[in-house]
Amino acid sequence: MPHAFDKDFWERHWREVRAGGPGSMGGNPPNPYLARETGGLTPGTALDAGCGGGAEAIWLASRGWHVTAADISSEALARAAERAATSGAAERLQWVEADLGIWSPGAQFDLVMTHYAHPAMPQLEFYDRIADWVAPGGTLLIVGHLDTPDSTGHGHRPPAEASATSGAVTARMDAVEWEIVTAEEHLRTGHGGRAVPLHDVVVRAVRRR
């Protein structure tokens, strides 16, 4: 059955995380693509769309970025704020409870990123939506689940409706407006400290205008 990915779904999910449920993501480090894809950028303003437990937002803020971190789940944001309190970078973080299918930040950012976020709206339409929030000359970073034949939603595999391929993402980006820097698909291991295979898609693009 398709996942709803609505507020109730994510509040339940993050209550389990805060309780230390199986495969908890609440204490995970930032995903390994973040440093690789943003380490050479000059710190500025950033938006983390679907920030979850806040690992990526906190990592950026600790390196001088001013980060707006938005998520639909109040449980996730509470967990993220707890982590940020001991990070030394809390003053550069703003936590926003928002449905990203409806909410608009009212500004553009030097960096807009999303890491495995699954909104209630179709996944590729979500990527289109957040791309509009990138300022001219700014960077869009999408890290998501790869759409593979085994993306069934069983175990730790994401459901197909929450997945994409790098080609599907980049095909929606106007070459006049965007320079594609990274469009890759990876298989790596890791999930809540356990050896679970993860199929990832990574897209980084710079907005030309």
CSV table of C-alpha atoms in Angstrom, one decimal:
chain,number,residue,atom,x,y,z
A,1,MET,CA,0.0,0.0,0.0
A,2,PRO,CA,1.3,3.5,-0.7
A,3,HIS,CA,2.7,5.5,2.2
A,4,ALA,CA,0.8,8.6,3.3
A,5,PHE,CA,3.9,10.5,4.5
A,6,ASP,CA,1.6,13.0,6.2
A,7,LYS,CA,2.1,14.7,9.6
A,8,ASP,CA,0.6,11.7,11.5
A,9,PHE,CA,3.0,9.3,9.8
A,10,TRP,CA,6.0,11.3,10.6
A,11,GLU,CA,5.0,12.1,14.2
A,12,ARG,CA,4.6,8.4,14.8
A,13,HIS,CA,7.9,7.7,13.1
A,14,TRP,CA,9.9,10.2,15.2
A,15,ARG,CA,8.2,9.2,18.5
A,16,GLU,CA,9.7,5.8,17.8
A,17,VAL,CA,13.0,7.3,17.1
A,18,ARG,CA,13.0,9.3,20.3
A,19,ALA,CA,12.1,6.1,22.1
A,20,GLY,CA,15.2,4.4,20.6
A,21,GLY,CA,13.2,2.2,18.3
A,22,PRO,CA,14.8,-0.3,15.8
A,23,GLY,CA,16.9,1.4,13.2
A,24,SER,CA,16.7,4.7,15.0
A,25,MET,CA,18.0,7.6,12.9
A,26,GLY,CA,17.9,10.1,15.8
A,27,GLY,CA,21.6,9.9,16.5
A,28,ASN,CA,23.0,9.3,13.1
A,29,PRO,CA,25.8,11.4,11.8
A,30,PRO,CA,25.3,13.6,8.7
A,31,ASN,CA,25.2,11.6,5.5
A,32,PRO,CA,28.6,11.2,3.8
A,33,TYR,CA,27.6,13.1,0.7
A,34,LEU,CA,27.1,16.4,2.5
A,35,ALA,CA,30.8,17.2,3.2
A,36,ARG,CA,31.8,16.0,-0.3
A,37,GLU,CA,29.2,18.1,-2.1
A,38,THR,CA,29.3,21.3,0.1
A,39,GLY,CA,32.7,21.3,1.7
A,40,GLY,CA,34.1,23.7,-1.0
A,41,LEU,CA,31.2,26.2,-0.9
A,42,THR,CA,31.4,29.5,0.9
A,43,PRO,CA,29.1,29.6,3.9
A,44,GLY,CA,26.0,31.6,3.5
A,45,THR,CA,22.3,31.0,4.0
A,46,ALA,CA,20.9,27.4,3.7
A,47,LEU,CA,17.6,25.7,3.9
A,48,ASP,CA,17.4,22.0,4.9
A,49,ALA,CA,14.0,20.8,3.6
A,50,GLY,CA,12.8,17.9,5.7
A,51,CYS,CA,15.6,18.2,8.3
A,52,GLY,CA,14.5,15.2,10.4
A,53,GLY,CA,16.9,14.8,13.3
A,54,GLY,CA,19.0,17.7,12.3
A,55,ALA,CA,22.4,16.1,11.6
A,56,GLU,CA,23.0,17.8,8.3
A,57,ALA,CA,21.7,21.2,9.4
A,58,ILE,CA,23.8,21.1,12.5
A,59,TRP,CA,26.9,20.1,10.5
A,60,LEU,CA,26.4,23.1,8.2
A,61,ALA,CA,25.8,25.5,11.0
A,62,SER,CA,29.0,24.3,12.8
A,63,ARG,CA,30.8,25.4,9.6
A,64,GLY,CA,29.4,28.9,9.5
A,65,TRP,CA,26.2,28.5,7.6
A,66,HIS,CA,23.0,30.2,8.7
A,67,VAL,CA,20.5,27.4,8.4
A,68,THR,CA,16.7,27.3,8.3
A,69,ALA,CA,15.8,23.7,9.0
A,70,ALA,CA,12.2,22.8,8.3
A,71,ASP,CA,10.3,19.6,9.0
A,72,ILE,CA,6.6,18.6,9.3
A,73,SER,CA,7.2,16.7,12.6
A,74,SER,CA,7.4,18.5,15.9
A,75,GLU,CA,8.9,15.3,17.3
A,76,ALA,CA,11.8,15.5,14.8
A,77,LEU,CA,12.4,19.2,15.5
A,78,ALA,CA,12.5,18.6,19.3
A,79,ARG,CA,15.1,15.9,18.7
A,80,ALA,CA,17.1,18.2,16.4
A,81,ALA,CA,17.0,21.1,18.8
A,82,GLU,CA,18.3,18.8,21.6
A,83,ARG,CA,21.3,17.9,19.5
A,84,ALA,CA,21.9,21.4,18.4
A,85,ALA,CA,22.0,22.7,22.0
A,86,THR,CA,25.3,20.9,22.5
A,87,SER,CA,26.8,21.6,19.1
A,88,GLY,CA,28.0,25.2,19.7
A,89,ALA,CA,26.1,26.3,16.6
A,90,ALA,CA,22.6,26.7,17.9
A,91,GLU,CA,22.6,30.4,17.2
A,92,ARG,CA,23.0,29.8,13.5
A,93,LEU,CA,20.0,27.5,13.3
A,94,GLN,CA,16.3,28.2,12.9
A,95,TRP,CA,13.9,25.3,13.3
A,96,VAL,CA,10.6,25.6,11.4
A,97,GLU,CA,7.6,23.2,11.8
A,98,ALA,CA,6.1,23.2,8.3
A,99,ASP,CA,4.4,21.0,5.7
A,100,LEU,CA,6.8,21.4,2.8
A,101,GLY,CA,4.1,20.8,0.2
A,102,ILE,CA,2.3,23.9,1.3
A,103,TRP,CA,4.8,26.1,3.2
A,104,SER,CA,7.0,28.6,1.4
A,105,PRO,CA,10.1,30.2,3.1
A,106,GLY,CA,9.5,33.6,1.5
A,107,ALA,CA,13.1,33.9,0.6
A,108,GLN,CA,15.8,32.3,-1.6
A,109,PHE,CA,19.0,30.6,-0.2
A,110,ASP,CA,22.6,30.1,-1.2
A,111,LEU,CA,22.1,26.4,-0.6
A,112,VAL,CA,18.9,24.3,-0.5
A,113,MET,CA,19.3,20.7,0.4
A,114,THR,CA,17.2,17.7,1.2
A,115,HIS,CA,18.3,14.3,2.6
A,116,TYR,CA,15.9,11.4,2.2
A,117,ALA,CA,12.8,13.6,2.8
A,118,HIS,CA,9.5,12.1,1.8
A,119,PRO,CA,6.6,14.5,1.7
A,120,ALA,CA,3.0,13.7,1.0
A,121,MET,CA,3.3,15.2,-2.5
A,122,PRO,CA,5.0,13.2,-5.3
A,123,GLN,CA,8.7,13.0,-4.8
A,124,LEU,CA,9.8,14.6,-8.1
A,125,GLU,CA,7.3,17.4,-7.7
A,126,PHE,CA,8.8,18.0,-4.2
A,127,TYR,CA,12.3,18.4,-5.8
A,128,ASP,CA,10.8,20.9,-8.3
A,129,ARG,CA,9.3,22.9,-5.5
A,130,ILE,CA,12.4,23.2,-3.4
A,131,ALA,CA,14.5,24.1,-6.4
A,132,ASP,CA,12.5,27.3,-6.7
A,133,TRP,CA,14.0,28.4,-3.3
A,134,VAL,CA,17.6,28.4,-4.6
A,135,ALA,CA,19.0,31.9,-5.2
A,136,PRO,CA,20.8,32.7,-8.5
A,137,GLY,CA,24.3,31.3,-8.2
A,138,GLY,CA,23.2,29.1,-5.4
A,139,THR,CA,23.3,25.3,-5.0
A,140,LEU,CA,20.7,22.6,-4.9
A,141,LEU,CA,21.7,19.3,-3.2
A,142,ILE,CA,19.3,16.4,-3.4
A,143,VAL,CA,20.2,13.1,-1.6
A,144,GLY,CA,17.5,10.6,-1.9
A,145,HIS,CA,16.6,6.9,-2.2
A,146,LEU,CA,17.3,5.4,-5.5
A,147,ASP,CA,14.4,3.9,-7.4
A,148,THR,CA,15.4,0.3,-7.9
A,149,PRO,CA,13.4,-2.9,-8.7
A,150,ASP,CA,13.6,-3.9,-5.0
A,151,SER,CA,12.2,-0.5,-3.7
A,152,THR,CA,9.2,-2.3,-2.2
A,153,GLY,CA,9.0,-0.7,1.2
A,154,HIS,CA,9.8,-4.0,3.0
A,155,GLY,CA,12.5,-3.9,5.6
A,156,HIS,CA,14.8,-0.9,5.2
A,157,ARG,CA,14.0,-0.5,1.5
A,158,PRO,CA,12.1,2.7,0.7
A,159,PRO,CA,8.7,2.5,-1.1
A,160,ALA,CA,8.9,3.2,-4.8
A,161,GLU,CA,6.8,6.4,-4.5
A,162,ALA,CA,9.5,7.9,-2.2
A,163,SER,CA,12.3,7.1,-4.7
A,164,ALA,CA,13.9,8.5,-7.8
A,165,THR,CA,16.8,8.0,-10.2
A,166,SER,CA,19.4,10.7,-10.9
A,167,GLY,CA,18.2,10.8,-14.5
A,168,ALA,CA,14.6,11.4,-13.4
A,169,VAL,CA,15.7,14.3,-11.2
A,170,THR,CA,18.0,16.0,-13.7
A,171,ALA,CA,15.6,15.5,-16.6
A,172,ARG,CA,13.3,18.0,-14.9
A,173,MET,CA,16.0,20.7,-14.7
A,174,ASP,CA,16.2,23.3,-17.5
A,175,ALA,CA,19.8,23.3,-18.8
A,176,VAL,CA,19.5,27.1,-19.4
A,177,GLU,CA,18.8,27.6,-15.7
A,178,TRP,CA,20.8,24.8,-14.1
A,179,GLU,CA,24.4,23.5,-14.3
A,180,ILE,CA,24.4,19.9,-13.2
A,181,VAL,CA,27.6,19.3,-11.1
A,182,THR,CA,26.8,15.8,-9.7
A,183,ALA,CA,24.3,13.2,-10.8
A,184,GLU,CA,25.2,9.9,-9.3
A,185,GLU,CA,23.8,6.7,-7.9
A,186,HIS,CA,25.6,4.7,-5.1
A,187,LEU,CA,25.3,1.6,-3.1
A,188,ARG,CA,26.7,2.0,0.4
A,189,THR,CA,26.3,0.4,3.8
A,190,GLY,CA,24.9,1.9,7.0
A,191,HIS,CA,21.6,2.4,8.8
A,192,GLY,CA,21.3,3.3,12.5
A,193,GLY,CA,24.8,1.8,13.1
A,194,ARG,CA,23.9,-1.5,11.3
A,195,ALA,CA,25.2,-2.9,8.1
A,196,VAL,CA,22.2,-2.4,5.8
A,197,PRO,CA,22.6,-1.7,2.1
A,198,LEU,CA,21.4,1.7,1.0
A,199,HIS,CA,20.8,2.7,-2.6
A,200,ASP,CA,21.3,6.4,-2.9
A,201,VAL,CA,20.8,9.1,-5.6
A,202,VAL,CA,22.9,12.3,-5.3
A,203,VAL,CA,22.2,15.3,-7.5
A,204,ARG,CA,24.0,18.7,-7.1
A,205,ALA,CA,23.2,21.6,-9.4
A,206,VAL,CA,24.0,25.3,-9.5
A,207,ARG,CA,21.4,27.8,-10.5
A,208,ARG,CA,22.7,29.9,-13.3
A,209,ARG,CA,20.1,32.7,-13.0
